[in-house]
GROMACS .gro file of C-alpha atoms in nm:
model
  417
    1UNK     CA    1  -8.105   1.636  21.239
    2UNK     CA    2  -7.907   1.809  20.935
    3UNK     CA    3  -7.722   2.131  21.083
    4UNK     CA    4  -7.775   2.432  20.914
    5UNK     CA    5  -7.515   2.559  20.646
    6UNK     CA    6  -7.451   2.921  20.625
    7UNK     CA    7  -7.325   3.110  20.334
    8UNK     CA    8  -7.201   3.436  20.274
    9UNK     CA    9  -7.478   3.723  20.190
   10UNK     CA   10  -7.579   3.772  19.826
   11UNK     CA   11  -7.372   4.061  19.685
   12UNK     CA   12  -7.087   4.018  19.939
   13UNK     CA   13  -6.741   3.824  19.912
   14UNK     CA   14  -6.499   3.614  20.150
   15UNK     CA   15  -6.129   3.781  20.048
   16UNK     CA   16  -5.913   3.486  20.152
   17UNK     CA   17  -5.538   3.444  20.195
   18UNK     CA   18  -5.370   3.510  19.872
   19UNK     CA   19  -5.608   3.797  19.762
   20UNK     CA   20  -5.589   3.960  20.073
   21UNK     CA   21  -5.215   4.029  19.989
   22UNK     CA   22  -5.373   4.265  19.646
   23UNK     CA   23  -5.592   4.472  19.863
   24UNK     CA   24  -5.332   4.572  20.118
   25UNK     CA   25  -5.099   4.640  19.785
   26UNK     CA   26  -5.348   4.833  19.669
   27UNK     CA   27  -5.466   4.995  19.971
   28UNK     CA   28  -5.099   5.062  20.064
   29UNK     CA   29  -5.055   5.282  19.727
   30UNK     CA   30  -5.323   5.464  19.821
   31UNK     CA   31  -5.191   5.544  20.220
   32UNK     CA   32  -4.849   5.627  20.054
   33UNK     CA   33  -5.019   5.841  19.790
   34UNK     CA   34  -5.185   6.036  20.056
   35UNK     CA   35  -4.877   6.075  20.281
   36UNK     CA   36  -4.732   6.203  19.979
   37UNK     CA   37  -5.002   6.477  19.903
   38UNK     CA   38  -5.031   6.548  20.271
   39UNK     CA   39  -5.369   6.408  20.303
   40UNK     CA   40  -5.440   6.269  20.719
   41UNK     CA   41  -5.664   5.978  20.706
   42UNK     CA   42  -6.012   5.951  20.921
   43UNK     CA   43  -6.204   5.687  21.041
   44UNK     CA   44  -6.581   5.730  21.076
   45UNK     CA   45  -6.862   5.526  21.200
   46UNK     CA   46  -7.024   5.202  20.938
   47UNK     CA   47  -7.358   5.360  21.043
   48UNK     CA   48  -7.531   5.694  21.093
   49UNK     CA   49  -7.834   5.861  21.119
   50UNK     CA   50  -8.045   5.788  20.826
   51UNK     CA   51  -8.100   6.157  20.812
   52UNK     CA   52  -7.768   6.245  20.762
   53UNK     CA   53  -7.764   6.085  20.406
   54UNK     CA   54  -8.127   6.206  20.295
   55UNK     CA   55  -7.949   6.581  20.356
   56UNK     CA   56  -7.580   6.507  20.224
   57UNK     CA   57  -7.646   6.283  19.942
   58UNK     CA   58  -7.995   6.403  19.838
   59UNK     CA   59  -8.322   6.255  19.873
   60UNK     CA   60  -8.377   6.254  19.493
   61UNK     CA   61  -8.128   6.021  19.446
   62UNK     CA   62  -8.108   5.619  19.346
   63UNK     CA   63  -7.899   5.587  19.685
   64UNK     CA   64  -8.140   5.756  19.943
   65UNK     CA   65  -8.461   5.648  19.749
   66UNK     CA   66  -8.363   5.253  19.762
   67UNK     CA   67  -8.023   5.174  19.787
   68UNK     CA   68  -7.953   5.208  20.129
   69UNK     CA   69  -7.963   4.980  20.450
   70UNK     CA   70  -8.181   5.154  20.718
   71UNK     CA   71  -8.279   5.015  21.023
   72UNK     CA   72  -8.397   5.090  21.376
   73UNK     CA   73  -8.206   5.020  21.683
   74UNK     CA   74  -8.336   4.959  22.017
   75UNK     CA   75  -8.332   5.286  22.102
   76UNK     CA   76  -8.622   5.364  21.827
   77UNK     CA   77  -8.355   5.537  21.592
   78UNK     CA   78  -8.331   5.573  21.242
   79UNK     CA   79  -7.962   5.469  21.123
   80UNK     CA   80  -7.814   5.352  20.811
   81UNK     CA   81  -7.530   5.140  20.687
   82UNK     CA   82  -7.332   5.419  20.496
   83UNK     CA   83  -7.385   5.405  20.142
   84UNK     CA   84  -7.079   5.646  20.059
   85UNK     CA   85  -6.789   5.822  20.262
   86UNK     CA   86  -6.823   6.218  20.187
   87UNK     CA   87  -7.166   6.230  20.436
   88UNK     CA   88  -6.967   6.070  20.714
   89UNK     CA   89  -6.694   6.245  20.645
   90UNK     CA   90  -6.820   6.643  20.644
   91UNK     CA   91  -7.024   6.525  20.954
   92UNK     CA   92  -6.685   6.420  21.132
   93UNK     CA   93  -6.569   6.778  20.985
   94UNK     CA   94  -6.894   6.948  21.165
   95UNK     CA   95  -6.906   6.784  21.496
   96UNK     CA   96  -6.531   6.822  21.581
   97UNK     CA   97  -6.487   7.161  21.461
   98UNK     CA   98  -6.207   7.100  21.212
   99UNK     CA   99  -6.292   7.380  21.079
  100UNK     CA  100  -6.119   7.567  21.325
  101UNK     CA  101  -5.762   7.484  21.201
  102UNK     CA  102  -5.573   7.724  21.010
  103UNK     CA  103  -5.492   7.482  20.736
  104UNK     CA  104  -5.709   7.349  20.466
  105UNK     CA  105  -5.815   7.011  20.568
  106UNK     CA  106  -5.705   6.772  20.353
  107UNK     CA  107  -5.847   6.410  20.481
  108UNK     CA  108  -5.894   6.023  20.336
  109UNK     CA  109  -6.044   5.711  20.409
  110UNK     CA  110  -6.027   5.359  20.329
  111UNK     CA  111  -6.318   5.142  20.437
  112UNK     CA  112  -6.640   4.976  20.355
  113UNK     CA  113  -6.955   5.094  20.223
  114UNK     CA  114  -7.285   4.909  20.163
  115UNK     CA  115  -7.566   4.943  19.872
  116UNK     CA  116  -7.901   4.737  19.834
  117UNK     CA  117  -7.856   4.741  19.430
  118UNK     CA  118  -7.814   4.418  19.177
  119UNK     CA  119  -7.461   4.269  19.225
  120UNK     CA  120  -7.281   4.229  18.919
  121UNK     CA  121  -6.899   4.265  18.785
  122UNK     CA  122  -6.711   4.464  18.989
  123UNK     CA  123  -7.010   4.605  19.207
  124UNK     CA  124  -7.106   4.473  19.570
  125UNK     CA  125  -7.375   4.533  19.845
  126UNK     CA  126  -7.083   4.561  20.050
  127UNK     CA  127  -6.794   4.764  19.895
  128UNK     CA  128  -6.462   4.954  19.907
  129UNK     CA  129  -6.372   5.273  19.854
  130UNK     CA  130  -6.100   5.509  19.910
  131UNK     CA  131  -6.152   5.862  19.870
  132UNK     CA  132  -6.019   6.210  19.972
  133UNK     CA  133  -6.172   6.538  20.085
  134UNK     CA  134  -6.058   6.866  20.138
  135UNK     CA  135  -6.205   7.144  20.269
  136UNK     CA  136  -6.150   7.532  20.300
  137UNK     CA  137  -6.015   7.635  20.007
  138UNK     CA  138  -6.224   7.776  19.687
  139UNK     CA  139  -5.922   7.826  19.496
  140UNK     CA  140  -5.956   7.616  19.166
  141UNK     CA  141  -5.558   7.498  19.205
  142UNK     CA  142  -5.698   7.224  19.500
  143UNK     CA  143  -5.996   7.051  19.232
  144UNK     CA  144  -5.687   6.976  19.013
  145UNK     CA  145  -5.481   6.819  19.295
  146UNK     CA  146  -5.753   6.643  19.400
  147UNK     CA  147  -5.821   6.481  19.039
  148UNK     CA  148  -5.438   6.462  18.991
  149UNK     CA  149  -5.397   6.259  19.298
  150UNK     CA  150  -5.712   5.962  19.211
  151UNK     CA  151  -5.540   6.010  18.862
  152UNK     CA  152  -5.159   5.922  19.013
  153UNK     CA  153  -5.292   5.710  19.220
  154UNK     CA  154  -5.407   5.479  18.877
  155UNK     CA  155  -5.043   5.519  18.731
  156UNK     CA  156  -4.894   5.400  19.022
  157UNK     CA  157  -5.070   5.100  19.070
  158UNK     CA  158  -5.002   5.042  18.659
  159UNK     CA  159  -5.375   5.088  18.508
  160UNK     CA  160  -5.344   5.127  18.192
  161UNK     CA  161  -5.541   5.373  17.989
  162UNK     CA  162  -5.705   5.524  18.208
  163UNK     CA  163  -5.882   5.843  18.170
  164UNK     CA  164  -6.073   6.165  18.331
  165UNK     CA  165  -6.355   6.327  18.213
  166UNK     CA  166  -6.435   6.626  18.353
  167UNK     CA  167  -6.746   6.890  18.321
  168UNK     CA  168  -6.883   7.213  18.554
  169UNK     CA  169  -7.210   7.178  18.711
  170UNK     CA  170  -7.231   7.537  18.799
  171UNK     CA  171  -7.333   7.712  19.077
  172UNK     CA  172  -7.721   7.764  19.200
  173UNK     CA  173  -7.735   8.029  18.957
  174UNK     CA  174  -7.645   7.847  18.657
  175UNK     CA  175  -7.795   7.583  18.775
  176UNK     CA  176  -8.131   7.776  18.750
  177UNK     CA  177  -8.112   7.893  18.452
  178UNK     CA  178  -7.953   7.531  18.295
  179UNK     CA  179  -8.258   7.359  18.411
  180UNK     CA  180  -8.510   7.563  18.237
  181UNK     CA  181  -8.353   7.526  17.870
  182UNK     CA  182  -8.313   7.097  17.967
  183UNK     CA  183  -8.696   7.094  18.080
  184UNK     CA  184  -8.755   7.231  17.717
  185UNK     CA  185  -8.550   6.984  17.581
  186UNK     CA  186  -8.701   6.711  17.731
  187UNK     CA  187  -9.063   6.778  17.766
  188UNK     CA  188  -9.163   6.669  17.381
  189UNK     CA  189  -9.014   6.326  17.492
  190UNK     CA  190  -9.113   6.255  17.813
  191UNK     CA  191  -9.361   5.981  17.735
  192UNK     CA  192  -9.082   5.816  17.536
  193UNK     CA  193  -8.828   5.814  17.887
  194UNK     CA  194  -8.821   5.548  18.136
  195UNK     CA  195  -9.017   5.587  18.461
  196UNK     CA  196  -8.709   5.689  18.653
  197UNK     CA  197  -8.602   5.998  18.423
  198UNK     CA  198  -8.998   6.083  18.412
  199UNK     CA  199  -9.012   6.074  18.778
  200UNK     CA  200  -8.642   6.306  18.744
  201UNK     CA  201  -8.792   6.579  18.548
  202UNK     CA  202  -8.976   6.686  18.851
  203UNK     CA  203  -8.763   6.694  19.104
  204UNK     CA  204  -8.418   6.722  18.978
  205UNK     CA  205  -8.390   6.710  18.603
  206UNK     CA  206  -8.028   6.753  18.562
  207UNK     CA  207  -8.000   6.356  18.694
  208UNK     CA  208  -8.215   6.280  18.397
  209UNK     CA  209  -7.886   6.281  18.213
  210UNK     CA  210  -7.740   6.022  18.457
  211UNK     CA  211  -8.002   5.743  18.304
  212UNK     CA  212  -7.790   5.454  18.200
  213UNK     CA  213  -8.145   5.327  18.016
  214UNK     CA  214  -8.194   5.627  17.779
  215UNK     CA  215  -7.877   5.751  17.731
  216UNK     CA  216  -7.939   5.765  17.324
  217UNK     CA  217  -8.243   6.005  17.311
  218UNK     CA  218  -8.006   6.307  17.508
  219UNK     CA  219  -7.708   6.324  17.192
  220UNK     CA  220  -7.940   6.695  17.140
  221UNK     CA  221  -7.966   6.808  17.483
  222UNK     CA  222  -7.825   7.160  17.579
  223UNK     CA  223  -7.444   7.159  17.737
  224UNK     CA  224  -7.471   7.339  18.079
  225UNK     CA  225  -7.146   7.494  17.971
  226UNK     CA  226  -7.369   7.736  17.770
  227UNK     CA  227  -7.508   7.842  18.101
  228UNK     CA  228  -7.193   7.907  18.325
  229UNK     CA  229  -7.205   8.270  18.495
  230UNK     CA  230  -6.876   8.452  18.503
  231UNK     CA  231  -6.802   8.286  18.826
  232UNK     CA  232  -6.814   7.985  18.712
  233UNK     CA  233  -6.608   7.974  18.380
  234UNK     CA  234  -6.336   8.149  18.524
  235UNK     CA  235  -6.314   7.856  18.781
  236UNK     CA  236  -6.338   7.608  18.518
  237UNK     CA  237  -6.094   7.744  18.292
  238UNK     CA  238  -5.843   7.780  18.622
  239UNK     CA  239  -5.908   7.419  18.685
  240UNK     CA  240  -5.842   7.331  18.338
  241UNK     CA  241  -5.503   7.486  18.353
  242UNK     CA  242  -5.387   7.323  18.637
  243UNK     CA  243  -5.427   6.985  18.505
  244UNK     CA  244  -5.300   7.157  18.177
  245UNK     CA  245  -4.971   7.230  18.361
  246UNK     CA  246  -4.940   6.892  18.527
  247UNK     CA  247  -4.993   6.713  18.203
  248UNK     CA  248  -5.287   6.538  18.333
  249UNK     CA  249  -5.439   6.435  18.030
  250UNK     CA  250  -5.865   6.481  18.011
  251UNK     CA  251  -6.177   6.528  17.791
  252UNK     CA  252  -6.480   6.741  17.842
  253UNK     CA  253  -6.837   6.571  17.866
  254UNK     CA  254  -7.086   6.817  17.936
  255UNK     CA  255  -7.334   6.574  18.033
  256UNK     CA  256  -7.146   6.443  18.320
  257UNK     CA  257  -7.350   6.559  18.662
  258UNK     CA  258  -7.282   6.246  18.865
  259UNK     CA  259  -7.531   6.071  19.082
  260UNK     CA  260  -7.550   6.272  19.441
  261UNK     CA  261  -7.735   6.626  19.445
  262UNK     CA  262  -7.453   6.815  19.675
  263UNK     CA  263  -7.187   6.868  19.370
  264UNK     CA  264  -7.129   7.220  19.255
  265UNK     CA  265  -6.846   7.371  18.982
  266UNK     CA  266  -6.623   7.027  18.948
  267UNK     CA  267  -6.714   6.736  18.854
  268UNK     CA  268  -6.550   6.469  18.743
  269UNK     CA  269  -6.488   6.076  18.687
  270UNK     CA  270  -6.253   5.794  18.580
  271UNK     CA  271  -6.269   5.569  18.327
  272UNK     CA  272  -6.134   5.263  18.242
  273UNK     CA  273  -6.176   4.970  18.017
  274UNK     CA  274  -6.212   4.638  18.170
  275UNK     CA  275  -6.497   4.510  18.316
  276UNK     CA  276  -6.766   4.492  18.046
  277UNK     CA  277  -6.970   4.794  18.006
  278UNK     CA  278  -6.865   4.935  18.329
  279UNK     CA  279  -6.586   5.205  18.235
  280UNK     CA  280  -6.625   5.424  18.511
  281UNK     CA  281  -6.368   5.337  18.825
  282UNK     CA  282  -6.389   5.652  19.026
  283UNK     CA  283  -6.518   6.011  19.051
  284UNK     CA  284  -6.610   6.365  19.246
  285UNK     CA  285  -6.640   6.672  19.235
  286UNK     CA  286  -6.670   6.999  19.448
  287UNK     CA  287  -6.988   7.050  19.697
  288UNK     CA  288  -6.956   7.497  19.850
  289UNK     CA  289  -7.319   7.407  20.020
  290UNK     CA  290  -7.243   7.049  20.168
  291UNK     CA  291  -7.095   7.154  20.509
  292UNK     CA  292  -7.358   7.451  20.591
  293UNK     CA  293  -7.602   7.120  20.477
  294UNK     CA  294  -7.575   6.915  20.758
  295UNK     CA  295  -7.463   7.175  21.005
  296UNK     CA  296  -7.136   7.360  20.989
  297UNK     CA  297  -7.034   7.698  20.871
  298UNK     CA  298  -6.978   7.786  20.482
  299UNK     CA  299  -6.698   7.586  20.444
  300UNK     CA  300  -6.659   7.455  20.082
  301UNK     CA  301  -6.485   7.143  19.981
  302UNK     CA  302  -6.392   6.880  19.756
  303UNK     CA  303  -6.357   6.494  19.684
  304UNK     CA  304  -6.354   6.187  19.561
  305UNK     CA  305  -6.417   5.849  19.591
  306UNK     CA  306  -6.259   5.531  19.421
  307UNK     CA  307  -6.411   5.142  19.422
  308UNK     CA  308  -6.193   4.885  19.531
  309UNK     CA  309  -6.314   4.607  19.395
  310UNK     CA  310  -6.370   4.764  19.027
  311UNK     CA  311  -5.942   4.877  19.048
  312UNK     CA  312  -5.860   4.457  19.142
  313UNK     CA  313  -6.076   4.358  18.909
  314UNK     CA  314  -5.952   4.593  18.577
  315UNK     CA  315  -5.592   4.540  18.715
  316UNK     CA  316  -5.677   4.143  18.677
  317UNK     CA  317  -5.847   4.189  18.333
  318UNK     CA  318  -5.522   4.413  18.192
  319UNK     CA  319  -5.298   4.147  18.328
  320UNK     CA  320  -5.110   4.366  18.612
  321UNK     CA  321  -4.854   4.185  18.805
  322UNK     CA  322  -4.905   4.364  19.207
  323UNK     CA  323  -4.598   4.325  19.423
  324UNK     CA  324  -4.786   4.132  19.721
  325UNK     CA  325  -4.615   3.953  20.009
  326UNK     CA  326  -4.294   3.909  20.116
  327UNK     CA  327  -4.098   3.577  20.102
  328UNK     CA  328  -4.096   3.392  20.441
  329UNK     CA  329  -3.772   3.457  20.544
  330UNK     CA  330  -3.673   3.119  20.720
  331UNK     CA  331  -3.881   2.781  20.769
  332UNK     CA  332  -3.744   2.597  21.103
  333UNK     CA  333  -3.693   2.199  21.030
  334UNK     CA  334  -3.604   2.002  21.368
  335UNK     CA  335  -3.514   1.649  21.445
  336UNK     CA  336  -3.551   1.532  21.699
  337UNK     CA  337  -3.745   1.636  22.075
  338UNK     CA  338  -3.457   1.830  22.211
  339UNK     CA  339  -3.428   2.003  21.878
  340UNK     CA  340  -3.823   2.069  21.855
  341UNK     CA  341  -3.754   2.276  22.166
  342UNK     CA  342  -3.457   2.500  22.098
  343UNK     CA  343  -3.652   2.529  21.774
  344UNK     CA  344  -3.935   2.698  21.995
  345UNK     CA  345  -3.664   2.962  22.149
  346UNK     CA  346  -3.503   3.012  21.774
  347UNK     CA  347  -3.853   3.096  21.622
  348UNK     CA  348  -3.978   3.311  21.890
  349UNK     CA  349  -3.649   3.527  21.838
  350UNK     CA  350  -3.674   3.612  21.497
  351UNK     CA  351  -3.950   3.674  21.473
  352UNK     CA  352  -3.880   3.927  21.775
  353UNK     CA  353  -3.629   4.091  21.585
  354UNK     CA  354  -3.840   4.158  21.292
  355UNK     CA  355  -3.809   3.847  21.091
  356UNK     CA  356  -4.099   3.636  20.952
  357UNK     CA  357  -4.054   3.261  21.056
  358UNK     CA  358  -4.226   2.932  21.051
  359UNK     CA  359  -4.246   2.535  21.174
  360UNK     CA  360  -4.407   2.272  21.136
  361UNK     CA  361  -4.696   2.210  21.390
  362UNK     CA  362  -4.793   1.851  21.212
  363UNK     CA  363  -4.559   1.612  21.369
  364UNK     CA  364  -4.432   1.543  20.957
  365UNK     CA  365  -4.076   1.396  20.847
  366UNK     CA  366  -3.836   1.576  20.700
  367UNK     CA  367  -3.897   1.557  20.302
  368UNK     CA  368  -4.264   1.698  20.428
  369UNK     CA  369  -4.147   1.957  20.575
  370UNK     CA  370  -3.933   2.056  20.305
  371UNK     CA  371  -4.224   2.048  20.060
  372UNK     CA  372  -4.375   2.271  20.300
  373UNK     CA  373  -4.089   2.560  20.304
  374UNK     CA  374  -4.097   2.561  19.925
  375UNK     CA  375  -4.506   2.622  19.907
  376UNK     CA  376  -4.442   2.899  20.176
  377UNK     CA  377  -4.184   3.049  19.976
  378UNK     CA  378  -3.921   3.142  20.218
  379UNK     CA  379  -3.579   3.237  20.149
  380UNK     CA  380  -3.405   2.975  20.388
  381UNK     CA  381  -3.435   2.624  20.584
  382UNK     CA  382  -3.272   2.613  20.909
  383UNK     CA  383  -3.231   2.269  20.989
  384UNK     CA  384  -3.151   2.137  21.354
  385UNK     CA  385  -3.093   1.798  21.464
  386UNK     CA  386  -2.893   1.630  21.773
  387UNK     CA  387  -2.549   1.661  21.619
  388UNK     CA  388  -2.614   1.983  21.534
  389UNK     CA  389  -2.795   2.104  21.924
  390UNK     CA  390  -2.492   1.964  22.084
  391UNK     CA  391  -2.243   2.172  21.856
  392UNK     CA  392  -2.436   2.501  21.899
  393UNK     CA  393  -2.460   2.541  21.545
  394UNK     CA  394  -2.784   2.504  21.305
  395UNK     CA  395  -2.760   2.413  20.883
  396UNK     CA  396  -2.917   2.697  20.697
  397UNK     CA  397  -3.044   2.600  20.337
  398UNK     CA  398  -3.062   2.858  20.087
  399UNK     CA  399  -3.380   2.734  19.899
  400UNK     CA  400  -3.314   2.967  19.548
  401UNK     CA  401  -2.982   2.796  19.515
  402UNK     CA  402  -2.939   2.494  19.715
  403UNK     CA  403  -2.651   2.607  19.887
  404UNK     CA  404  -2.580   2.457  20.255
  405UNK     CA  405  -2.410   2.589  20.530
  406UNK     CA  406  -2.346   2.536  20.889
  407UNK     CA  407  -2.386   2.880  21.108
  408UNK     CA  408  -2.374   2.945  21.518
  409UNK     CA  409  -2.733   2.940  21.712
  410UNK     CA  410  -2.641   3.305  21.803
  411UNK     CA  411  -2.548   3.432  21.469
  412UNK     CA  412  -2.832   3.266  21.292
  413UNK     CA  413  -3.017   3.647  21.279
  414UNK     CA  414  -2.735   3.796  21.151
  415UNK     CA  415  -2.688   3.560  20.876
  416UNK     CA  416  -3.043   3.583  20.736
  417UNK     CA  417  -2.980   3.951  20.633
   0.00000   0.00000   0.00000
């Protein structure tokens, strides 16, 4: 009987030695970022109630109405596979009463996420992202950090032209009055609009300017600039001057609303050539309601989120050399039983000491092995034999220049520095 072969999911992907070494570049940049900005990161559950993402990311939208992974456990439970990080995140905020610190807290993650949605270029059912939030502060001077930092965090990985586009959604008051002058605008064409945007105008017509599908018929619709309160264009123009002053360069697109319903004021997103007609890489805004929403006090806060896989891919298509692993430091040859055992003692010290060290496990000859140091990179052979064992001494190749000489067992550490 034929066994069974398994493959990997649809919309998922093996990363295997040799691409793992780009994502923990990448994801490094991003820690070091954050340690830089004085971000702390946090680690919250794969799954959650389902409810907590029908509240946080809005039932009206593409994630909560068919995107997500819900199940029930045996415990009768609704839960979900999260579909994004802010819900988990503010939640996390909520039930351990960070909101209690003096500070403003200023948090990341790095981590997976999961989406039922047609996999193409750059896009997953399981994905990465790493985002920030912060929360407690209103002032305008913490939306520009936050965009400066997702917008530093491109430079330093060596994206090139990237780009942030940035717009103001308002507040509930603007909001109001915005809605009423796009519902005129889009009435006399609502026969003419895909299901989705008809089934938008109802329930939340600002998303009908998200549509990917009908994106040509809105070139007329009203800017929700026009509608800003005081409030609001005083924290727009603030936030504009911030990024002014850091010379963090962006355009205005007053259609830009983004795809969850808890944004307010900010909003923004990345873009970057690359991958097709996929440009955008990364993107947030600011959400005053989100942390009463599922719970807490009226605490407001801000945030983004960045794919993963969209940044390797771009940085592959734009031809960006990543610094990944290190050079094996030294690759152990021995001759000989008696050798293959002080070999065992030599190995297991370096490698205490902090060195990265390797043998061969394969019972090969000596040319083999030698083919294997130079595939594995490393910086050295150390070569022992009888002659060698007996005189307490081991031959130490340098494998860049060829260059052979003859060092004590017990200085061998020293003389790999």
């Amino acid at each position: 009987m034929a066994k069974e072969r398994f493959e990997k999911p649809t919309g998922t992907q093996d990363v295997l030695p040799g691409a793992v070494e780009k994502w923990q570049y990448v994801e490094g940049k991003a820690r070091d970022l954050c340690r830089r900005f004085n971000y702390r990161e946090i680690r919250t559950p794969m799954f959650e109630h389902t409810g907590l993402f029908e509240r946080g990311v809005g039932e009206t939208t593409d994630i909560v109405e068919g995107e997500m992974y819900t199940f029930k456990d045996k415990g009768d439970r609704d839960l979900a596979l999260r579909p994004e990080g802010t819900a988990g995140v503010v939640r996390a905020y909520v039930q351990n009463k960070l909101y209690g610190e003096p500070d403003v807290s200023k948090l990341y993650y790095i981590g997976p996420m999961f989406r039922y949605e047609r996999p193409q270029a750059g896009r997953y059912r399981q994905f990465h992202q790493f985002g920030i939030e912060a929360f407690g502060a209103v002032d305008p001077a913490i939306d520009a950090e936050v965009i400066s930092l997702g917008y530093q965090f491109y430079k330093d990985l060596g994206l090139k032209d990237v780009r942030v586009e940035l717009n103001s959604v308002g507040n509930a008051p603007s909001r109001a009055a915005y809605r009423e002058k796009l519902l005129n605008f889009l009435r006399p064409m609502r026969d003419n609009l895909c299901s989705d945007c008809q089934r938008r105008m109802e329930r939340n017509p600002l998303r009908v300017l998200d549509c990917k599908v009908d994106q040509d018929k809105f070139g007329g619709a009203p800017s929700i600039l026009d509608s800003l309160d005081e409030e609001c264009t005083t924290h727009f123009e603030k936030v504009k001057s911030h990024l002014d002053t850091m010379g963090v360069e962006y355009s205005i697109n007053p259609r830009l609303v983004r795809g969850l319903d808890y944004y307010t004021h900010t909003a923004f997103e990345y873009k970057a050539a690359g991958i097709g007609s996929i440009d955008t890489v990364g993107g947030g805004g600011r959400y005053n309601g989100l942390v009463e929403e599922i719970g807490g006090p009226d605490q407001p806060g801000i945030g983004f989120g960045i794919g993963l896989e969209r940044i390797l891919l771009i940085l592959e298509n734009q031809g960006v050399e990543l610094e990944t692993a290190k050079p094996l430091d030294v690759y152990f040859v021995a001759l000989g039983e008696a050798a293959d055992l002080e070999i065992t003692k030599q190995l297991f010290n370096l490698r205490s000491q902090g060195f990265s060290a390797e043998r061969d496990y394969l019972g090969r000859k000596m040319k083999a092995q030698m083919k294997s140091a130079d595939r594995m990179s490393a910086r050295y052979t150390a070569i022992l034999g009888e002659d060698e064992l007996n005189n307490g001494v081991i031959a130490l190749k340098s494998m860049a220049t060829g260059e052979q000489r003859t060092v004590k067992l017990e200085e061998l550490a020293q003389s790999l520095v």
